[in-house]
Tab-separated table of C-alpha atoms in Angstrom:
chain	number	residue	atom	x	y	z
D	1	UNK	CA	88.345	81.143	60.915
D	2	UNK	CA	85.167	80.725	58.993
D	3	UNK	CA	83.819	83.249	56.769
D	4	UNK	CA	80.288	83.839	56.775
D	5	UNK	CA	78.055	85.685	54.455
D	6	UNK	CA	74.787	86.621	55.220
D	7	UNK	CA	72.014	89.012	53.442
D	8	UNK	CA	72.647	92.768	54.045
D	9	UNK	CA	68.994	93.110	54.748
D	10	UNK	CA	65.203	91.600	54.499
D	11	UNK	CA	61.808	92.879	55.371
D	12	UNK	CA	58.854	90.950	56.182
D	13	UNK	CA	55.398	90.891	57.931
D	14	UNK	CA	54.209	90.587	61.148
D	15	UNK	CA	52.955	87.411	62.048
D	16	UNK	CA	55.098	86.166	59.936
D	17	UNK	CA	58.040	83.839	60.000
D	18	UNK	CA	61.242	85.109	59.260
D	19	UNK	CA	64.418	82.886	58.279
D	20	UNK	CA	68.130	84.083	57.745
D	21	UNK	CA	70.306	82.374	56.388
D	22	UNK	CA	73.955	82.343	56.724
D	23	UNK	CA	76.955	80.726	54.377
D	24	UNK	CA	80.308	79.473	56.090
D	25	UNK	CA	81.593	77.136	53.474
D	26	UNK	CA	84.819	76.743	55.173
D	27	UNK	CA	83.328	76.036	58.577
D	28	UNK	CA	86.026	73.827	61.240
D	29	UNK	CA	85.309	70.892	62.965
D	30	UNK	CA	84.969	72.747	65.989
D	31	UNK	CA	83.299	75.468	65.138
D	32	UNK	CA	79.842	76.247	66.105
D	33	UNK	CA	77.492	78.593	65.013
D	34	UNK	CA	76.375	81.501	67.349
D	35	UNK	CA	73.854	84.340	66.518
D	36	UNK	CA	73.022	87.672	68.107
D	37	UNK	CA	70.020	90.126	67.982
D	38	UNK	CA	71.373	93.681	68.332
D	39	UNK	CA	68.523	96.938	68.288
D	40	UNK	CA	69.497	100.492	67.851
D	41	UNK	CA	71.367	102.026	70.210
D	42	UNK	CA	71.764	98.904	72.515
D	43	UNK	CA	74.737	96.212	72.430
D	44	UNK	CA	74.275	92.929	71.096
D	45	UNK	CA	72.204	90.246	72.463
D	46	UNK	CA	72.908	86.471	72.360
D	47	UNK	CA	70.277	84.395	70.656
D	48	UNK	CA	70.926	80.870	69.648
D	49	UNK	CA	74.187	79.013	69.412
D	50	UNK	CA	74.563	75.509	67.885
D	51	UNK	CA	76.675	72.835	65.990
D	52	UNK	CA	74.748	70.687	63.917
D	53	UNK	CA	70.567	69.593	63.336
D	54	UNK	CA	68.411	72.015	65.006
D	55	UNK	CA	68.841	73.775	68.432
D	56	UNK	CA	65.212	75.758	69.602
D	57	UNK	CA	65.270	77.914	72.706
D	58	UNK	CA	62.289	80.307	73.675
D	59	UNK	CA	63.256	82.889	71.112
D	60	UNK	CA	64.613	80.961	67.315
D	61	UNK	CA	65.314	77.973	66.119
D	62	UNK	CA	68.647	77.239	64.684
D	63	UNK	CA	68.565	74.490	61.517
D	64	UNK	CA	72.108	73.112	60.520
D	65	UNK	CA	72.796	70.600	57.664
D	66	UNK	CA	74.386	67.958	58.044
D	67	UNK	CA	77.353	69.613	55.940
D	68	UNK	CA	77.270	72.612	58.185
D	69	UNK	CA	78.565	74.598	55.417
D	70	UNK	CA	75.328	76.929	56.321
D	71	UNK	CA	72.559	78.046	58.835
D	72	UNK	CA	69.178	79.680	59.261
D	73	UNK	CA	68.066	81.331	62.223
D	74	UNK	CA	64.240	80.769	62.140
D	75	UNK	CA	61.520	83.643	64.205
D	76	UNK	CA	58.476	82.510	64.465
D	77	UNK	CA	55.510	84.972	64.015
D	78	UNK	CA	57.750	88.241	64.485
D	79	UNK	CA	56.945	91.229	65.679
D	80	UNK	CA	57.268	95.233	65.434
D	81	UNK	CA	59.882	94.586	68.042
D	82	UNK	CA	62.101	91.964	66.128
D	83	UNK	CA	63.083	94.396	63.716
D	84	UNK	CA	67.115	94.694	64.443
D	85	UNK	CA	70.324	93.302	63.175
D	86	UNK	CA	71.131	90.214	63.246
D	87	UNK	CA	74.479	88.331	63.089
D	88	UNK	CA	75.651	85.115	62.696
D	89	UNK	CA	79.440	84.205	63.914
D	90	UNK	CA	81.344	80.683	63.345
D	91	UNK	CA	84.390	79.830	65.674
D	92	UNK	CA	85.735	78.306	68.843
D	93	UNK	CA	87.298	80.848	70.905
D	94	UNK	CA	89.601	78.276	72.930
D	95	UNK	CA	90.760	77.113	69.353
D	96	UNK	CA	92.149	80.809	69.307
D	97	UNK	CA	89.205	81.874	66.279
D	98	UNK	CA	88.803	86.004	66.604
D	99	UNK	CA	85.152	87.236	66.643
D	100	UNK	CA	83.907	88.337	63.930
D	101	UNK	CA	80.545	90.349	63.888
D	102	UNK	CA	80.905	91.614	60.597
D	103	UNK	CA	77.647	93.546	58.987
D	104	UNK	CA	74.766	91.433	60.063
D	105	UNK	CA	71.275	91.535	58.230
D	106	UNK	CA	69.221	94.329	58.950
D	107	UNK	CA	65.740	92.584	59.639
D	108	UNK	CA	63.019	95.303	58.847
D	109	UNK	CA	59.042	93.913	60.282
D	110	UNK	CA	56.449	95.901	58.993
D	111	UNK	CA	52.964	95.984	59.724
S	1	UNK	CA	72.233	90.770	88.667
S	2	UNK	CA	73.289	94.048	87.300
S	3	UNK	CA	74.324	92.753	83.967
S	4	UNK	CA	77.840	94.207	82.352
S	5	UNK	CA	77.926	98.088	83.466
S	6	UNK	CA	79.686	100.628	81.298
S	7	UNK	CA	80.891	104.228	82.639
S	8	UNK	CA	80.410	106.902	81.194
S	9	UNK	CA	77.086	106.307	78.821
S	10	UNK	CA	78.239	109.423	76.851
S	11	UNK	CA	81.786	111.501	76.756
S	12	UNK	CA	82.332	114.382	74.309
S	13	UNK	CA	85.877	115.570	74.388
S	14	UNK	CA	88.251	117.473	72.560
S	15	UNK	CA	90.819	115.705	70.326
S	16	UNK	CA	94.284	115.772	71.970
S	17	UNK	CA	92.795	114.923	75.238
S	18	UNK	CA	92.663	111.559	77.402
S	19	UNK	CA	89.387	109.392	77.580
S	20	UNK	CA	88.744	106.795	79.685
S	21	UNK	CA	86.014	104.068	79.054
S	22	UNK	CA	85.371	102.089	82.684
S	23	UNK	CA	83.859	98.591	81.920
S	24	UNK	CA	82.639	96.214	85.511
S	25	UNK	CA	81.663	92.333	84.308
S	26	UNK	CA	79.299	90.238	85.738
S	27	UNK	CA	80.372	88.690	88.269
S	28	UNK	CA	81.621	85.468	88.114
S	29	UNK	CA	82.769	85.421	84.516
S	30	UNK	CA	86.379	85.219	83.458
S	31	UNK	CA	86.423	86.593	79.857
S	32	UNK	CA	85.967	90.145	78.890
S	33	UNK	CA	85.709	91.884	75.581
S	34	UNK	CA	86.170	95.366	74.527
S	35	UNK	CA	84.722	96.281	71.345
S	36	UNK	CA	83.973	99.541	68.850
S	37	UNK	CA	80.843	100.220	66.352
S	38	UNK	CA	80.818	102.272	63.712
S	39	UNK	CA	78.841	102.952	60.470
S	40	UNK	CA	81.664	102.591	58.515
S	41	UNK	CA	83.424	99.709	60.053
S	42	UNK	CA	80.395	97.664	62.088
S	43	UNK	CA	81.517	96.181	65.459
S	44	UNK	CA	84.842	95.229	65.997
S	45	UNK	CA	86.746	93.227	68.578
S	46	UNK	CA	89.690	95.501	70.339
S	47	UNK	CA	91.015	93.254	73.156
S	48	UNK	CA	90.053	90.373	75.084
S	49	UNK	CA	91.066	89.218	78.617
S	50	UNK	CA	90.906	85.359	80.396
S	51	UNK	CA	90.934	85.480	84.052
S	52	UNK	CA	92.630	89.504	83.958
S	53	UNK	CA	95.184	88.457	81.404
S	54	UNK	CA	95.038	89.979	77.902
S	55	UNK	CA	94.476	86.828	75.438
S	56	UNK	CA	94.251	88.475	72.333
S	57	UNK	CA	94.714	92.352	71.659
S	58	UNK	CA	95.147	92.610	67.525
S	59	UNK	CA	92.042	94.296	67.315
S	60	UNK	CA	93.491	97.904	68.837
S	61	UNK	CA	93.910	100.130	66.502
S	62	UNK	CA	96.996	101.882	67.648
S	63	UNK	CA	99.516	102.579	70.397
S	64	UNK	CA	97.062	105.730	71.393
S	65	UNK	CA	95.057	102.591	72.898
S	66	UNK	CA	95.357	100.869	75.972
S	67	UNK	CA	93.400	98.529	78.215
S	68	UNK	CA	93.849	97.033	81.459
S	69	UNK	CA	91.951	94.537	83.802
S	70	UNK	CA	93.422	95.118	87.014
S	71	UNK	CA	90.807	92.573	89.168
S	72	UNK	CA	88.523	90.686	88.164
S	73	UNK	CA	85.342	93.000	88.448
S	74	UNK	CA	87.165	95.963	86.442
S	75	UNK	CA	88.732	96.758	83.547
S	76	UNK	CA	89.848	100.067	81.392
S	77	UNK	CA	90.026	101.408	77.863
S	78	UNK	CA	92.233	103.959	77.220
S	79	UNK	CA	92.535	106.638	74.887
S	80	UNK	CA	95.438	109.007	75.040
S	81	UNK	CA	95.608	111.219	72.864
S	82	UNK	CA	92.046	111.093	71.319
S	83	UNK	CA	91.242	111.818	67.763
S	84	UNK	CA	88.165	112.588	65.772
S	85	UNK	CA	88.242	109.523	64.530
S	86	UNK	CA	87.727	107.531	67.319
S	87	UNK	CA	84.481	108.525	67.902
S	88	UNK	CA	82.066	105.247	68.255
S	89	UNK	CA	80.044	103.356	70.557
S	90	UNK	CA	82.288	101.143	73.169
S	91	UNK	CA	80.733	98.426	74.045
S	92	UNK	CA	82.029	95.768	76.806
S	93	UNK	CA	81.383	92.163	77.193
S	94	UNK	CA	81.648	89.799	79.432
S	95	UNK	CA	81.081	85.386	79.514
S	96	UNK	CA	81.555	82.451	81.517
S	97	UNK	CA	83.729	80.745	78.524
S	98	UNK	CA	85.122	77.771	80.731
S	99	UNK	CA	81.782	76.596	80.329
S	100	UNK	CA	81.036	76.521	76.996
S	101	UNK	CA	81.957	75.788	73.560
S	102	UNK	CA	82.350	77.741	70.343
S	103	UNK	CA	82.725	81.537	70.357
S	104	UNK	CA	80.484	81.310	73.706
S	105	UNK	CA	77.512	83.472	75.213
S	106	UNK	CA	78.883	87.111	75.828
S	107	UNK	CA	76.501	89.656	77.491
S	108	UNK	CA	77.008	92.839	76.500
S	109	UNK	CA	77.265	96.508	78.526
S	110	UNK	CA	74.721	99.237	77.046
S	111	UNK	CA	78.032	100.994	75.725
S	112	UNK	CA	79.792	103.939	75.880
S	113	UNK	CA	79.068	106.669	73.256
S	114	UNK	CA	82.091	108.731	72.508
S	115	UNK	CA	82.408	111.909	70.601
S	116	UNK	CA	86.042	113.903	70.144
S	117	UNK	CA	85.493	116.999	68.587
């Protein structure tokens, strides 16, 4: 199972955008690369998942080199309301991986 | 749809005694994940089921826990006896993993907030 590693925590603007980026050197063939959105007191929410170049849906883009050994999770002109903690996993659960949340990054918009 | 619906939201008990976290899936899916959040710890994976059956359960903590998924619109987590310890948010999850790759779309319960005094 990949590692990943991922800033404890970032602040920025509104309006602005906001990219995380995550580290899974050791990242299998069949991985892919999921992220979720969780806020304070609720459980988490899926985002984006991908496996390689860029996935966009209505709420981030996902940009993976060609290596894969990394990934950002681009927001576009965040809000208030995007402040929450954000995780990025690596696996394939039929490949038997566990899930792995671990910390996330604590994503802090101020005004 | 409903979404993933957790029973009860909140349960304070005393530490000795039985709890009993009640988790119903969306239906349709055939995975389902019990997890636990802490400060200390973050959010862990207990148990997992596929189509009822328990696929993976290295995640619970001790013989004091238990889960079952007796259909597939239901499942349990037991504690028994509780300790202070345990206290945390349980959350359930649920996906439609047949469909998709990697560590797949799970939709989450609100969770169940646990105190044992």
């Amino acid at each position: 199972l990949a590692k990943t590693t991922q800033p404890i925590s970032m602040d920025s603007y509104e309006g602005q955008e906001v990219n995380i980026t995550c580290s899974h050197n050791n990242i299998a063939t069949n991985d892919y690369i999921t992220w979720y959105q969780q806020f304070p007191s609720q459980g988490p929410r899926f985002i984006i998942q991908g496996y390689k170049t860029k996935v966009t849906n209505e709420v981030a883009s996902l940009f993976i080199p060609a290596d894969r050994k990394s990934s950002t999770l681009s927001l576009p002109r965040v809000s208030l309301s995007d402040t929450a903690v954000y995780y990025c996993l690596v696996g394939d659960l039929r490949g038997g991986d566990k899930i792995i949340f671990g910390k996330g990054t604590r994503l802090h918009i101020l005004p | 749809d409903a979404g993933v619906i957790q029973s009860p939201r909140h349960e304070v008990t005393e530490m000795g005694q039985e709890v009993t976290l009640r988790c119903k899936p969306i239906s349709g899916h055939d995975y389902l994940f019990w997890y636990r959040q802490t400060m200390m710890r973050g959010l862990e994976l207990l148990i997992y089921f596929n189509n009822n059956v328990p696929i993976d359960d290295s995640g619970m903590p001790e013989d004091r826990f238990s889960a079952k998924m007796p259909n597939a619109s239901f499942s349990t987590l037991k504690i028994q006896p509780s300790e202070p310890r345990d206290s945390a948010v349980y959350f359930c999850a649920s996906s439609l993993v047949h469909r998709e790759p990697g560590l797949v779309k799970q939709f989450f319960g609100p969770g169940t907030r646990l105190t044992v005094l």
